[in-house]
Coordinates of C-alpha atoms in Angstrom, one line a residue:
X1 CA -18.7 -11.8 20.1
X2 CA -21.0 -13.3 17.5
X3 CA -21.6 -17.1 18.1
X4 CA -22.8 -18.0 14.6
X5 CA -20.3 -20.8 13.9
X6 CA -19.7 -23.7 11.6
X7 CA -16.9 -26.2 11.7
X8 CA -14.2 -26.9 9.1
X9 CA -11.1 -29.0 8.8
X10 CA -7.7 -27.5 8.2
X11 CA -4.3 -28.9 7.4
X12 CA -1.6 -27.8 9.8
X13 CA 2.0 -28.9 10.0
X14 CA 2.4 -31.7 12.6
X15 CA 4.0 -31.3 16.0
X16 CA 6.8 -33.4 14.6
X17 CA 7.8 -30.7 12.1
X18 CA 10.8 -29.8 14.1
X19 CA 12.2 -33.3 13.8
X20 CA 11.5 -33.2 10.1
X21 CA 13.5 -30.0 9.8
X22 CA 16.3 -31.6 11.7
X23 CA 16.3 -34.6 9.3
X24 CA 15.9 -32.7 6.1
X25 CA 17.4 -29.3 6.9
X26 CA 14.4 -27.5 5.4
X27 CA 10.7 -27.6 4.6
X28 CA 10.3 -26.7 1.0
X29 CA 8.8 -27.1 -2.4
X30 CA 10.1 -26.7 -6.0
X31 CA 7.8 -25.0 -8.5
X32 CA 7.7 -25.2 -12.3
X33 CA 7.0 -22.3 -14.6
X34 CA 3.3 -22.8 -14.1
X35 CA 3.6 -22.3 -10.4
X36 CA 2.8 -25.9 -9.6
X37 CA 4.6 -27.8 -6.9
X38 CA 6.9 -30.4 -8.6
X39 CA 8.6 -31.7 -5.4
X40 CA 7.9 -31.2 -1.7
X41 CA 10.4 -31.9 1.1
X42 CA 9.8 -32.2 4.9
X43 CA 6.1 -31.5 4.9
X44 CA 4.1 -33.5 7.4
X45 CA 0.5 -32.4 7.9
X46 CA -2.3 -33.1 10.4
X47 CA -6.0 -32.5 9.8
X48 CA -7.4 -30.4 12.6
X49 CA -11.0 -29.3 13.1
X50 CA -11.7 -25.7 14.1
X51 CA -14.9 -23.7 14.7
X52 CA -15.3 -20.9 12.0
X53 CA -17.1 -17.7 12.7
X54 CA -19.4 -16.2 10.1
X55 CA -17.7 -12.9 9.4
X56 CA -20.9 -11.4 8.0
X57 CA -22.4 -11.3 11.5
X58 CA -21.2 -9.8 14.7
X59 CA -17.9 -7.9 14.9
X60 CA -16.5 -6.7 11.6
X61 CA -13.0 -7.9 10.9
X62 CA -10.6 -5.2 9.6
X63 CA -7.5 -5.2 7.4
X64 CA -5.6 -3.3 10.1
X65 CA -6.4 -5.5 13.1
X66 CA -7.4 -9.0 11.9
X67 CA -5.4 -8.8 8.7
X68 CA -8.4 -9.2 6.3
X69 CA -11.6 -7.4 5.3
X70 CA -14.7 -8.0 3.2
X71 CA -15.5 -5.5 0.6
X72 CA -19.2 -6.1 0.4
X73 CA -20.1 -3.9 -2.5
X74 CA -17.3 -4.4 -5.1
X75 CA -18.8 -4.8 -8.5
X76 CA -16.2 -5.0 -11.2
X77 CA -15.4 -1.7 -12.8
X78 CA -14.3 -3.4 -16.0
X79 CA -15.1 -7.1 -16.3
X80 CA -12.3 -9.0 -18.0
X81 CA -12.2 -12.6 -19.2
X82 CA -10.5 -14.1 -16.2
X83 CA -9.2 -17.0 -18.3
X84 CA -7.2 -14.5 -20.5
X85 CA -3.9 -13.5 -18.9
X86 CA -3.5 -10.2 -20.7
X87 CA -7.1 -9.2 -20.1
X88 CA -6.6 -9.7 -16.3
X89 CA -3.3 -7.8 -16.2
X90 CA -4.5 -4.8 -18.3
X91 CA -8.2 -4.6 -17.2
X92 CA -8.4 -6.1 -13.7
X93 CA -5.1 -5.1 -12.1
X94 CA -6.1 -1.4 -12.0
X95 CA -9.3 -2.3 -10.2
X96 CA -7.4 -4.2 -7.5
X97 CA -4.9 -1.4 -7.1
X98 CA -7.7 1.1 -6.5
X99 CA -9.4 -1.2 -3.9
X100 CA -6.1 -1.7 -2.0
X101 CA -5.3 2.0 -2.0
X102 CA -8.7 3.0 -0.8
X103 CA -8.7 0.4 2.0
X104 CA -5.1 0.9 3.2
X105 CA -4.4 4.5 2.6
X106 CA -1.2 3.6 0.9
X107 CA 0.4 6.3 -1.4
X108 CA 1.3 3.9 -4.1
X109 CA -0.1 0.4 -5.0
X110 CA 1.2 -1.9 -7.7
X111 CA -0.5 -5.2 -8.7
X112 CA 2.2 -7.7 -9.7
X113 CA 0.9 -11.3 -9.8
X114 CA -2.2 -13.5 -9.8
X115 CA -3.5 -17.0 -9.6
X116 CA -6.8 -18.5 -10.8
X117 CA -7.9 -21.4 -8.6
X118 CA -10.3 -24.3 -9.1
X119 CA -10.2 -27.9 -8.1
X120 CA -11.8 -29.1 -11.4
X121 CA -9.6 -26.6 -13.3
X122 CA -6.5 -28.1 -11.7
X123 CA -7.7 -31.7 -12.3
X124 CA -8.4 -30.9 -16.0
X125 CA -5.1 -29.0 -16.4
X126 CA -7.0 -26.0 -17.7
X127 CA -4.6 -23.4 -19.0
X128 CA -5.2 -19.6 -18.9
X129 CA -4.8 -18.1 -22.4
X130 CA -1.3 -16.6 -22.5
X131 CA -0.6 -17.7 -18.9
X132 CA -0.2 -20.6 -16.5
X133 CA -2.3 -23.5 -15.6
X134 CA -5.2 -23.1 -13.1
X135 CA -4.1 -23.9 -9.6
X136 CA -6.0 -25.9 -6.9
X137 CA -7.4 -24.2 -3.8
X138 CA -4.6 -24.3 -1.2
X139 CA -5.7 -26.7 1.6
X140 CA -2.9 -25.9 4.0
X141 CA -2.7 -23.1 6.7
X142 CA -0.1 -20.6 5.5
X143 CA 0.9 -17.0 5.1
X144 CA 2.4 -15.9 1.8
X145 CA 5.5 -14.0 3.0
X146 CA 8.0 -14.0 5.9
X147 CA 10.3 -11.5 7.7
X148 CA 12.9 -12.4 5.0
X149 CA 10.8 -12.9 1.8
X150 CA 8.6 -9.8 2.1
X151 CA 11.3 -7.2 1.8
X152 CA 13.1 -9.5 -0.7
X153 CA 10.0 -9.6 -2.9
X154 CA 9.7 -5.8 -2.9
X155 CA 13.4 -5.5 -4.0
X156 CA 12.7 -8.1 -6.7
X157 CA 10.0 -5.7 -8.1
X158 CA 12.6 -3.0 -8.5
X159 CA 14.3 -5.2 -11.1
X160 CA 13.1 -6.4 -14.5
X161 CA 10.7 -9.3 -14.2
X162 CA 12.2 -12.8 -14.1
X163 CA 11.1 -16.1 -15.7
X164 CA 8.3 -16.8 -13.2
X165 CA 7.0 -13.2 -13.1
X166 CA 3.5 -12.4 -14.4
X167 CA 4.5 -9.0 -15.8
X168 CA 7.5 -10.1 -17.9
X169 CA 5.5 -9.6 -21.1
X170 CA 3.9 -6.3 -20.0
X171 CA 6.8 -4.0 -19.1
X172 CA 9.3 -2.4 -21.5
X173 CA 12.5 -4.4 -21.9
X174 CA 14.8 -3.7 -18.9
X175 CA 12.0 -1.8 -17.0
X176 CA 10.9 -2.6 -13.4
X177 CA 7.5 -2.2 -11.8
X178 CA 8.6 -0.3 -8.7
X179 CA 11.0 2.6 -8.6
X180 CA 14.1 1.6 -6.6
X181 CA 14.2 4.9 -4.6
X182 CA 10.5 4.5 -3.7
X183 CA 11.2 0.9 -2.5
X184 CA 14.3 1.9 -0.5
X185 CA 12.3 4.6 1.2
X186 CA 9.7 2.1 2.2
X187 CA 12.3 -0.4 3.4
X188 CA 14.3 2.2 5.4
X189 CA 13.7 2.9 9.2
X190 CA 10.5 4.9 9.4
X191 CA 9.2 3.5 6.1
X192 CA 6.3 1.2 5.4
X193 CA 5.1 -1.2 2.8
X194 CA 2.6 -4.0 2.7
X195 CA 1.7 -7.0 0.5
X196 CA -2.1 -7.4 0.2
X197 CA -4.1 -9.8 -1.9
X198 CA -7.4 -9.1 -3.6
X199 CA -9.5 -12.3 -3.6
X200 CA -12.6 -12.7 -5.7
X201 CA -15.1 -15.3 -6.8
X202 CA -15.1 -15.2 -10.7
X203 CA -18.2 -17.2 -11.6
X204 CA -22.0 -16.6 -11.2
X205 CA -22.6 -19.1 -8.4
X206 CA -21.7 -18.2 -4.8
X207 CA -18.7 -20.0 -3.3
X208 CA -19.8 -23.1 -1.4
X209 CA -17.0 -25.6 -2.3
X210 CA -13.5 -25.1 -0.9
X211 CA -14.4 -21.8 0.7
X212 CA -11.6 -19.6 2.1
X213 CA -11.1 -19.0 5.8
X214 CA -9.0 -16.4 7.4
X215 CA -7.2 -16.6 10.8
X216 CA -7.5 -13.5 13.1
X217 CA -3.9 -12.2 13.3
X218 CA -4.4 -11.3 16.9
X219 CA -4.5 -15.0 17.8
X220 CA -1.2 -15.9 16.1
X221 CA 2.0 -16.2 18.1
X222 CA 5.6 -16.3 16.7
X223 CA 5.9 -19.9 18.0
X224 CA 3.2 -20.9 15.5
X225 CA 5.4 -20.1 12.5
X226 CA 7.5 -22.4 10.4
X227 CA 9.4 -21.1 7.4
X228 CA 8.6 -22.9 4.1
X229 CA 10.9 -22.3 1.2
X230 CA 9.6 -22.1 -2.4
X231 CA 12.2 -22.8 -5.1
X232 CA 11.3 -21.1 -8.4
X233 CA 13.3 -21.3 -11.6
X234 CA 15.1 -18.1 -10.9
X235 CA 14.7 -17.3 -7.2
X236 CA 13.9 -18.7 -3.7
X237 CA 10.9 -17.4 -1.9
X238 CA 9.5 -18.2 1.6
X239 CA 6.2 -18.3 3.2
X240 CA 5.0 -19.4 6.6
X241 CA 3.3 -22.7 7.4
X242 CA 1.6 -23.0 10.8
X243 CA 1.6 -25.3 13.7
X244 CA -1.8 -25.9 15.2
X245 CA -3.1 -23.9 18.1
X246 CA -6.5 -24.0 19.7
X247 CA -6.3 -20.2 20.3
X248 CA -6.5 -19.6 16.5
X249 CA -9.8 -17.9 15.6
X250 CA -11.0 -18.6 12.1
X251 CA -13.5 -16.5 10.1
X252 CA -15.2 -17.1 6.8
X253 CA -17.7 -15.2 4.7
X254 CA -20.3 -17.7 3.4
X255 CA -21.3 -17.8 -0.2
X256 CA -19.1 -15.1 -1.5
X257 CA -20.5 -13.6 -4.7
X258 CA -18.8 -12.1 -7.8
X259 CA -19.7 -8.6 -6.6
X260 CA -17.7 -9.0 -3.3
X261 CA -14.0 -8.9 -2.6
X262 CA -11.7 -10.0 0.1
X263 CA -8.6 -8.1 1.1
X264 CA -6.0 -10.3 2.8
X265 CA -2.9 -8.8 4.3
X266 CA 0.1 -11.0 3.5
X267 CA 2.7 -8.8 5.2
X268 CA 2.8 -5.4 6.8
X269 CA 6.2 -4.0 7.6
X270 CA 4.6 -1.9 10.4
X271 CA 3.3 -5.0 12.1
X272 CA 4.8 -6.4 15.3
X273 CA 6.4 -9.5 13.6
X274 CA 8.2 -7.2 11.2
X275 CA 9.7 -4.7 13.7
X276 CA 13.3 -5.9 13.1
X277 CA 12.9 -4.5 9.5
X278 CA 12.9 -1.0 10.9
X279 CA 9.1 -0.5 10.5
X280 CA 7.1 2.2 12.2
X281 CA 3.8 1.6 14.0
X282 CA 1.4 4.3 12.9
X283 CA -1.7 2.5 14.1
X284 CA -2.3 1.2 17.6
X285 CA 0.4 -1.3 18.3
X286 CA -2.0 -3.5 20.2
X287 CA -4.3 -3.8 17.2
X288 CA -2.0 -3.7 14.2
X289 CA -1.6 -7.0 12.3
X290 CA 1.4 -8.3 10.4
X291 CA -0.4 -10.9 8.3
X292 CA -3.3 -13.3 8.3
X293 CA -2.9 -17.1 8.0
X294 CA -5.5 -18.4 5.5
X295 CA -6.6 -21.7 3.9
X296 CA -9.3 -23.3 1.9
X297 CA -11.3 -25.7 4.2
X298 CA -13.8 -28.4 3.9
X299 CA -17.3 -28.3 5.4
X300 CA -19.3 -31.3 6.5
X301 CA -22.3 -32.5 4.5
X302 CA -21.5 -30.7 1.3
X303 CA -23.9 -31.9 -1.4
X304 CA -22.3 -33.9 -4.2
X305 CA -23.7 -31.5 -6.8
X306 CA -22.3 -28.3 -5.1
X307 CA -20.8 -26.0 -7.8
X308 CA -17.0 -25.9 -8.0
X309 CA -15.2 -22.8 -6.7
X310 CA -13.4 -20.6 -9.3
X311 CA -11.5 -17.7 -7.8
X312 CA -8.7 -15.3 -8.5
X313 CA -6.2 -13.7 -6.1
X314 CA -4.2 -10.7 -7.2
X315 CA -1.1 -9.8 -5.3
X316 CA -0.4 -6.1 -4.7
X317 CA 2.4 -4.2 -3.1
X318 CA 1.4 -1.0 -1.2
X319 CA 3.9 1.7 -0.2
X320 CA 3.5 4.7 2.0
X321 CA 5.6 7.9 1.4

């Protein structure tokens, strides 16, 4: 294994999280229509240092096994104004769908949501034209979906968009993004779906501030997972927060450019953590990942004048038929 390492600090749930759950009954946040946390309950975090491997060197991480992959040559096929909500949906979503289909082999891919992230954008309350406010990089170890919320999100996409949904202004009235029969086929025993993010730097400068790190899915155990509820205006979602474990292997891709992309598996119904959902395991069971924990992290000795990170993540649902 490649030994080119740096070190970063990550925010994990504390070892006392279980007692917090007992006191509060849940670990959760409530989000406003901009997607910002308005109240958080039961969250106690520790800052933990971990070595981070340079994913550009040595063994190449894969979407199938590690749960993430670098797309090293991914120039934009159609460059939108990323600060214009409609331009992103109409001009960038198709690019993301094509990337995910090519990498995953899925029969159908639908992009359904996105966030733009920047620490300075969040601080200045920068608003995307026609959309929500810019969000801050997420400095907490997490996965975006759970055994419960992943199939629930797919079912949500078979209904007309709700108040918090990105596509509510882009589908005909009463229409849904995903055909219900197609979704039910993917959710049935022997079916498969996945939720995959396309992450990209959207400015000219390479990413050096608040870079993203990905945790090798092969180093995560069920005992690491804590369900974290997200209360939206019209639904309740879940993601996983993590308890710290020294076995976690972290990978980053230094100085990501605008012509590169990251694919991050948020949930795979064929993965071992999803087997109770009736998934199949087409790939090697020993290698197949369910999802990758991920987080922004802080590097030591970052210059004061380092450029701010501006990034976008587009969420896609992939279905096999």
